PDB file of C-alpha atoms in Angstrom:
ATOM      1  CA  MET A  52     119.211 -43.405-127.921  1.00  0.00           C
ATOM      2  CA  ARG A  53     121.300 -39.763-128.423  1.00  0.00           C
ATOM      3  CA  ILE A  54     120.263 -36.178-127.804  1.00  0.00           C
ATOM      4  CA  ALA A  55     123.447 -33.311-128.135  1.00  0.00           C
ATOM      5  CA  ILE A  56     122.564 -30.217-126.145  1.00  0.00           C
ATOM      6  CA  ILE A  57     123.815 -27.280-126.643  1.00  0.00           C
ATOM      7  CA  ALA A  58     124.655 -24.850-123.539  1.00  0.00           C
ATOM      8  CA  ASN A  59     125.992 -20.926-123.429  1.00  0.00           C
ATOM      9  CA  GLY A  60     129.780 -21.674-122.213  1.00  0.00           C
ATOM     10  CA  GLU A  61     132.935 -21.604-124.511  1.00  0.00           C
ATOM     11  CA  TRP A  62     132.305 -22.891-127.259  1.00  0.00           C
ATOM     12  CA  ASP A  63     134.323 -22.842-130.650  1.00  0.00           C
ATOM     13  CA  SER A  64     132.195 -22.247-134.448  1.00  0.00           C
ATOM     14  CA  VAL A  65     134.358 -23.253-136.757  1.00  0.00           C
ATOM     15  CA  TRP A  66     135.053 -26.532-134.353  1.00  0.00           C
ATOM     16  CA  GLY A  67     130.991 -26.960-133.197  1.00  0.00           C
ATOM     17  CA  ARG A  68     130.297 -26.838-136.558  1.00  0.00           C
ATOM     18  CA  THR A  69     131.854 -30.020-137.770  1.00  0.00           C
ATOM     19  CA  LYS A  70     131.341 -31.867-134.922  1.00  0.00           C
ATOM     20  CA  LEU A  71     127.940 -31.432-134.874  1.00  0.00           C
ATOM     21  CA  ARG A  72     127.527 -32.343-138.580  1.00  0.00           C
ATOM     22  CA  GLU A  73     130.117 -35.445-137.636  1.00  0.00           C
ATOM     23  CA  GLU A  74     127.537 -36.713-135.069  1.00  0.00           C
ATOM     24  CA  LYS A  75     124.038 -38.459-135.368  1.00  0.00           C
ATOM     25  CA  PHE A  76     121.643 -37.165-132.893  1.00  0.00           C
ATOM     26  CA  ASP A  77     118.302 -38.191-132.992  1.00  0.00           C
ATOM     27  CA  LEU A  78     117.384 -34.431-131.032  1.00  0.00           C
ATOM     28  CA  LEU A  79     119.124 -30.985-131.044  1.00  0.00           C
ATOM     29  CA  ILE A  80     118.385 -29.000-127.544  1.00  0.00           C
ATOM     30  CA  CYS A  81     119.620 -25.538-127.113  1.00  0.00           C
ATOM     31  CA  ALA A  82     119.400 -24.382-123.321  1.00  0.00           C
ATOM     32  CA  ASP A  83     118.419 -20.740-123.911  1.00  0.00           C
ATOM     33  CA  GLY A  84     121.532 -19.068-125.323  1.00  0.00           C
ATOM     34  CA  GLY A  85     123.420 -22.430-126.918  1.00  0.00           C
ATOM     35  CA  ALA A  86     121.323 -21.553-129.397  1.00  0.00           C
ATOM     36  CA  ASN A  87     122.988 -18.215-130.522  1.00  0.00           C
ATOM     37  CA  LEU A  88     125.922 -20.324-130.923  1.00  0.00           C
ATOM     38  CA  ALA A  89     124.133 -23.180-132.700  1.00  0.00           C
ATOM     39  CA  LEU A  90     122.633 -20.736-135.255  1.00  0.00           C
ATOM     40  CA  ALA A  91     126.088 -19.181-134.915  1.00  0.00           C
ATOM     41  CA  ALA A  92     127.911 -22.531-136.504  1.00  0.00           C
ATOM     42  CA  GLY A  93     124.736 -22.961-139.386  1.00  0.00           C
ATOM     43  CA  ILE A  94     122.881 -26.055-137.187  1.00  0.00           C
ATOM     44  CA  VAL A  95     119.198 -25.396-136.410  1.00  0.00           C
ATOM     45  CA  PRO A  96     118.017 -26.690-133.141  1.00  0.00           C
ATOM     46  CA  ASP A  97     114.983 -28.725-132.285  1.00  0.00           C
ATOM     47  CA  VAL A  98     114.124 -27.266-129.175  1.00  0.00           C
ATOM     48  CA  LEU A  99     114.372 -24.138-127.757  1.00  0.00           C
ATOM     49  CA  ILE A 100     114.011 -23.950-123.798  1.00  0.00           C
ATOM     50  CA  GLY A 101     115.308 -21.550-120.733  1.00  0.00           C
ATOM     51  CA  ASP A 102     113.297 -18.189-120.050  1.00  0.00           C
ATOM     52  CA  LEU A 103     115.182 -16.691-122.797  1.00  0.00           C
ATOM     53  CA  ASP A 104     117.052 -13.943-121.254  1.00  0.00           C
ATOM     54  CA  SER A 105     120.099 -15.052-123.475  1.00  0.00           C
ATOM     55  CA  ALA A 106     118.403 -15.860-126.691  1.00  0.00           C
ATOM     56  CA  THR A 107     119.473 -12.847-129.014  1.00  0.00           C
ATOM     57  CA  GLN A 108     115.728 -11.819-131.040  1.00  0.00           C
ATOM     58  CA  ASP A 109     117.462 -12.678-133.688  1.00  0.00           C
ATOM     59  CA  THR A 110     117.755 -16.013-132.654  1.00  0.00           C
ATOM     60  CA  ILE A 111     114.363 -16.756-131.475  1.00  0.00           C
ATOM     61  CA  SER A 112     113.050 -14.980-135.204  1.00  0.00           C
ATOM     62  CA  LYS A 113     115.287 -17.477-136.320  1.00  0.00           C
ATOM     63  CA  CYS A 114     113.835 -20.463-134.735  1.00  0.00           C
ATOM     64  CA  GLU A 115     110.078 -19.526-135.285  1.00  0.00           C
ATOM     65  CA  GLU A 116     111.010 -19.378-139.026  1.00  0.00           C
ATOM     66  CA  ASN A 117     112.283 -22.382-138.822  1.00  0.00           C
ATOM     67  CA  LYS A 118     109.412 -24.383-136.501  1.00  0.00           C
ATOM     68  CA  VAL A 119     111.777 -25.212-133.777  1.00  0.00           C
ATOM     69  CA  ARG A 120     109.826 -26.537-130.619  1.00  0.00           C
ATOM     70  CA  ILE A 121     110.460 -23.464-128.176  1.00  0.00           C
ATOM     71  CA  ILE A 122     109.767 -23.832-124.599  1.00  0.00           C
ATOM     72  CA  LYS A 123     109.877 -20.354-122.303  1.00  0.00           C
ATOM     73  CA  TYR A 124     110.065 -20.353-118.334  1.00  0.00           C
ATOM     74  CA  PRO A 125     110.414 -17.638-116.374  1.00  0.00           C
ATOM     75  CA  SER A 126     113.282 -15.878-114.894  1.00  0.00           C
ATOM     76  CA  GLU A 127     112.166 -16.812-111.255  1.00  0.00           C
ATOM     77  CA  LYS A 128     112.818 -20.328-111.437  1.00  0.00           C
ATOM     78  CA  ASP A 129     114.417 -23.056-109.367  1.00  0.00           C
ATOM     79  CA  GLU A 130     116.620 -24.739-112.205  1.00  0.00           C
ATOM     80  CA  THR A 131     119.015 -23.305-114.762  1.00  0.00           C
ATOM     81  CA  ASP A 132     118.026 -23.425-118.084  1.00  0.00           C
ATOM     82  CA  LEU A 133     120.467 -26.324-118.541  1.00  0.00           C
ATOM     83  CA  GLU A 134     118.702 -28.309-116.390  1.00  0.00           C
ATOM     84  CA  LEU A 135     115.738 -27.381-118.414  1.00  0.00           C
ATOM     85  CA  ALA A 136     117.132 -29.145-121.225  1.00  0.00           C
ATOM     86  CA  VAL A 137     118.698 -31.958-119.076  1.00  0.00           C
ATOM     87  CA  ASN A 138     115.173 -32.968-118.390  1.00  0.00           C
ATOM     88  CA  TYR A 139     113.153 -32.412-121.122  1.00  0.00           C
ATOM     89  CA  ALA A 140     116.195 -34.835-122.552  1.00  0.00           C
ATOM     90  CA  HIS A 141     115.379 -36.926-119.808  1.00  0.00           C
ATOM     91  CA  SER A 142     111.164 -37.323-120.422  1.00  0.00           C
ATOM     92  CA  TYR A 143     112.255 -37.455-124.413  1.00  0.00           C
ATOM     93  CA  MET A 144     114.248 -40.337-124.270  1.00  0.00           C
ATOM     94  CA  LYS A 145     111.583 -42.177-121.541  1.00  0.00           C
ATOM     95  CA  GLY A 146     111.245 -45.544-122.081  1.00  0.00           C
ATOM     96  CA  GLN A 147     114.459 -45.883-124.580  1.00  0.00           C
ATOM     97  CA  PRO A 148     117.083 -49.487-123.744  1.00  0.00           C
ATOM     98  CA  GLU A 149     119.951 -47.239-124.816  1.00  0.00           C
ATOM     99  CA  LYS A 150     120.432 -42.682-123.497  1.00  0.00           C
ATOM    100  CA  GLU A 151     122.952 -40.483-123.922  1.00  0.00           C
ATOM    101  CA  ILE A 152     123.659 -37.120-123.985  1.00  0.00           C
ATOM    102  CA  LEU A 153     126.533 -35.090-125.305  1.00  0.00           C
ATOM    103  CA  LEU A 154     126.573 -32.367-123.581  1.00  0.00           C
ATOM    104  CA  TYR A 155     128.314 -28.546-125.470  1.00  0.00           C
ATOM    105  CA  ALA A 156     129.470 -25.521-124.698  1.00  0.00           C
ATOM    106  CA  ALA A 157     128.755 -26.294-120.701  1.00  0.00           C
ATOM    107  CA  GLY A 158     132.282 -25.047-119.772  1.00  0.00           C
ATOM    108  CA  GLY A 159     134.029 -21.557-119.221  1.00  0.00           C
ATOM    109  CA  LYS A 160     132.691 -18.380-118.336  1.00  0.00           C
ATOM    110  CA  ARG A 161     131.360 -18.230-114.698  1.00  0.00           C
ATOM    111  CA  LEU A 162     132.810 -20.852-112.592  1.00  0.00           C
ATOM    112  CA  ASP A 163     129.477 -22.089-110.343  1.00  0.00           C
ATOM    113  CA  HIS A 164     127.456 -22.107-113.861  1.00  0.00           C
ATOM    114  CA  LEU A 165     130.457 -25.107-114.200  1.00  0.00           C
ATOM    115  CA  LEU A 166     130.007 -26.280-110.873  1.00  0.00           C
ATOM    116  CA  GLY A 167     126.576 -26.870-111.502  1.00  0.00           C
ATOM    117  CA  ASN A 168     126.732 -28.577-114.774  1.00  0.00           C
ATOM    118  CA  ILE A 169     129.014 -31.129-113.194  1.00  0.00           C
ATOM    119  CA  ALA A 170     125.914 -31.805-110.406  1.00  0.00           C
ATOM    120  CA  ILE A 171     123.857 -31.793-113.099  1.00  0.00           C
ATOM    121  CA  MET A 172     125.937 -34.865-114.823  1.00  0.00           C
ATOM    122  CA  LEU A 173     126.065 -36.384-111.230  1.00  0.00           C
ATOM    123  CA  GLY A 174     122.638 -36.741-111.259  1.00  0.00           C
ATOM    124  CA  SER A 175     122.398 -38.073-114.927  1.00  0.00           C
ATOM    125  CA  ALA A 176     124.798 -40.741-114.035  1.00  0.00           C
ATOM    126  CA  GLN A 177     122.851 -41.113-110.619  1.00  0.00           C
ATOM    127  CA  LYS A 178     119.863 -42.595-112.403  1.00  0.00           C
ATOM    128  CA  GLY A 179     122.026 -44.601-114.998  1.00  0.00           C
ATOM    129  CA  LEU A 180     122.126 -42.045-118.109  1.00  0.00           C
ATOM    130  CA  LYS A 181     125.147 -41.906-119.978  1.00  0.00           C
ATOM    131  CA  PHE A 182     126.481 -38.101-120.019  1.00  0.00           C
ATOM    132  CA  ILE A 183     129.684 -37.008-121.518  1.00  0.00           C
ATOM    133  CA  MET A 184     130.702 -33.110-121.898  1.00  0.00           C
ATOM    134  CA  VAL A 185     132.563 -32.718-124.704  1.00  0.00           C
ATOM    135  CA  ASP A 186     134.938 -30.010-126.229  1.00  0.00           C
ATOM    136  CA  LYS A 187     137.301 -29.269-128.332  1.00  0.00           C
ATOM    137  CA  ASP A 188     140.062 -29.727-125.809  1.00  0.00           C
ATOM    138  CA  TYR A 189     138.177 -32.577-123.562  1.00  0.00           C
ATOM    139  CA  ARG A 190     135.394 -34.682-122.714  1.00  0.00           C
ATOM    140  CA  ALA A 191     134.383 -35.086-119.323  1.00  0.00           C
ATOM    141  CA  TRP A 192     132.154 -37.421-117.980  1.00  0.00           C
ATOM    142  CA  VAL A 193     130.914 -39.249-114.520  1.00  0.00           C
ATOM    143  CA  MET A 194     131.488 -42.671-113.692  1.00  0.00           C
ATOM    144  CA  LEU A 195     130.222 -44.034-110.377  1.00  0.00           C
ATOM    145  CA  PRO A 196     131.145 -47.922-109.206  1.00  0.00           C
ATOM    146  CA  GLY A 197     131.565 -50.127-111.880  1.00  0.00           C
ATOM    147  CA  ARG A 198     133.907 -50.711-114.321  1.00  0.00           C
ATOM    148  CA  ASP A 199     134.851 -49.280-118.006  1.00  0.00           C
ATOM    149  CA  THR A 200     137.862 -49.018-120.745  1.00  0.00           C
ATOM    150  CA  ILE A 201     138.920 -45.827-122.388  1.00  0.00           C
ATOM    151  CA  ALA A 202     140.475 -45.534-125.756  1.00  0.00           C
ATOM    152  CA  GLY A 203     143.050 -42.613-126.275  1.00  0.00           C
ATOM    153  CA  ALA A 204     146.257 -42.579-126.714  1.00  0.00           C
ATOM    154  CA  LYS A 205     150.184 -42.914-125.248  1.00  0.00           C
ATOM    155  CA  GLY A 206     150.815 -39.396-123.525  1.00  0.00           C
ATOM    156  CA  GLN A 207     146.831 -38.785-123.190  1.00  0.00           C
ATOM    157  CA  SER A 208     146.598 -36.879-120.185  1.00  0.00           C
ATOM    158  CA  LEU A 209     143.542 -38.530-117.796  1.00  0.00           C
ATOM    159  CA  SER A 210     141.868 -36.752-114.498  1.00  0.00           C
ATOM    160  CA  ILE A 211     140.040 -38.924-111.991  1.00  0.00           C
ATOM    161  CA  ILE A 212     138.640 -36.858-109.807  1.00  0.00           C
ATOM    162  CA  PRO A 213     136.993 -37.657-106.549  1.00  0.00           C
ATOM    163  CA  LEU A 214     132.741 -36.082-106.449  1.00  0.00           C
ATOM    164  CA  SER A 215     132.307 -37.578-103.436  1.00  0.00           C
ATOM    165  CA  GLU A 216     134.396 -37.740 -99.629  1.00  0.00           C
ATOM    166  CA  LYS A 217     136.543 -40.466-101.161  1.00  0.00           C
ATOM    167  CA  ALA A 218     136.659 -42.758-104.302  1.00  0.00           C
ATOM    168  CA  GLU A 219     138.856 -46.537-104.392  1.00  0.00           C
ATOM    169  CA  VAL A 220     140.116 -47.359-107.778  1.00  0.00           C
ATOM    170  CA  ASN A 221     141.682 -49.073-109.857  1.00  0.00           C
ATOM    171  CA  THR A 222     143.525 -48.946-113.406  1.00  0.00           C
ATOM    172  CA  HIS A 223     145.881 -50.249-116.134  1.00  0.00           C
ATOM    173  CA  GLY A 224     147.479 -48.551-118.274  1.00  0.00           C
ATOM    174  CA  LEU A 225     148.379 -45.633-117.139  1.00  0.00           C
ATOM    175  CA  TYR A 226     151.857 -44.120-116.068  1.00  0.00           C
ATOM    176  CA  TYR A 227     150.721 -44.134-112.211  1.00  0.00           C
ATOM    177  CA  GLU A 228     148.665 -47.048-112.103  1.00  0.00           C
ATOM    178  CA  LEU A 229     146.042 -46.996-109.420  1.00  0.00           C
ATOM    179  CA  ASN A 230     145.755 -49.795-107.161  1.00  0.00           C
ATOM    180  CA  ASN A 231     143.280 -50.231-105.100  1.00  0.00           C
ATOM    181  CA  LEU A 232     143.541 -46.319-104.033  1.00  0.00           C
ATOM    182  CA  VAL A 233     141.419 -43.894-101.694  1.00  0.00           C
ATOM    183  CA  LEU A 234     140.982 -40.615-103.776  1.00  0.00           C
ATOM    184  CA  TRP A 235     140.268 -37.595-101.072  1.00  0.00           C
ATOM    185  CA  GLN A 236     137.973 -34.936-102.392  1.00  0.00           C
ATOM    186  CA  ASN A 237     139.817 -32.267-100.685  1.00  0.00           C
ATOM    187  CA  SER A 238     143.243 -33.861-102.895  1.00  0.00           C
ATOM    188  CA  THR A 239     144.853 -33.169-106.079  1.00  0.00           C
ATOM    189  CA  ARG A 240     146.314 -36.361-106.592  1.00  0.00           C
ATOM    190  CA  GLY A 241     144.092 -37.837-109.048  1.00  0.00           C
ATOM    191  CA  ILE A 242     144.556 -35.182-111.456  1.00  0.00           C
ATOM    192  CA  SER A 243     147.032 -35.463-115.045  1.00  0.00           C
ATOM    193  CA  ASN A 244     147.875 -39.302-114.557  1.00  0.00           C
ATOM    194  CA  VAL A 245     148.525 -39.981-118.400  1.00  0.00           C
ATOM    195  CA  PHE A 246     148.096 -42.693-120.042  1.00  0.00           C
ATOM    196  CA  GLU A 247     150.661 -45.551-121.150  1.00  0.00           C
ATOM    197  CA  GLN A 248     148.579 -47.886-123.574  1.00  0.00           C
ATOM    198  CA  THR A 249     146.141 -46.719-126.308  1.00  0.00           C
ATOM    199  CA  GLU A 250     143.778 -48.358-123.698  1.00  0.00           C
ATOM    200  CA  ILE A 251     143.037 -48.379-120.102  1.00  0.00           C
ATOM    201  CA  LYS A 252     140.657 -50.024-117.887  1.00  0.00           C
ATOM    202  CA  LEU A 253     139.416 -48.228-115.110  1.00  0.00           C
ATOM    203  CA  GLU A 254     137.546 -49.345-112.189  1.00  0.00           C
ATOM    204  CA  VAL A 255     136.227 -47.797-109.126  1.00  0.00           C
ATOM    205  CA  LEU A 256     135.346 -49.695-106.208  1.00  0.00           C
ATOM    206  CA  GLN A 257     133.545 -46.919-104.158  1.00  0.00           C
ATOM    207  CA  GLY A 258     132.749 -43.652-104.491  1.00  0.00           C
ATOM    208  CA  CYS A 259     131.865 -41.595-107.687  1.00  0.00           C
ATOM    209  CA  VAL A 260     134.525 -39.903-110.085  1.00  0.00           C
ATOM    210  CA  LEU A 261     135.022 -37.169-112.861  1.00  0.00           C
ATOM    211  CA  ILE A 262     136.737 -38.482-115.669  1.00  0.00           C
ATOM    212  CA  MET A 263     138.343 -35.791-117.818  1.00  0.00           C
ATOM    213  CA  GLN A 264     139.789 -36.661-121.260  1.00  0.00           C
ATOM    214  CA  SER A 265     142.268 -34.326-122.905  1.00  0.00           C
ATOM    215  CA  PHE A 266     143.120 -34.804-126.171  1.00  0.00           C
TER     216      PHE A 266
END
């Protein structure tokens, strides 16, 4: 099962319209002001969730006209609107063998929200959920101990950023190979590596990392 979530961060409406129409989703959720972005791109969500302080009245009216499920929370709450959207996605996918969330418009604007979004991605990864932040210029996801094969293009940039105090990683196919290398949370060592092949292999031996693949 695949669910798309649109947050209220930076968004290219032309790219977004094309991307969302190309992809196949079982559900499209908008976190509050993300519904403004979706409707501006000509996309009607299935669910609008949040305290609705960012969604315009015109957006809310259009969602009501299109029978969008609207779930409103009080402004004084413990979670961000995006976390509420992710929690809804988790409950919706409960019991499904394969689960994937694609997150759009989750970068830019506010640094605190960006860091919070990465924390949400980490929590989802710890629950065994595949969660990918997608942008016009990059895609990013959290990786826990294990192995992965990443497709790309020669010369493409790949950053491996530790989210834990330290992370030990192995790679094959990058310009700067990491052989049982320990990356530290207070260092920039893993930023801006480069694809040497069209497919690279990455293994996280301990810790957790944020992977960012630039396009």
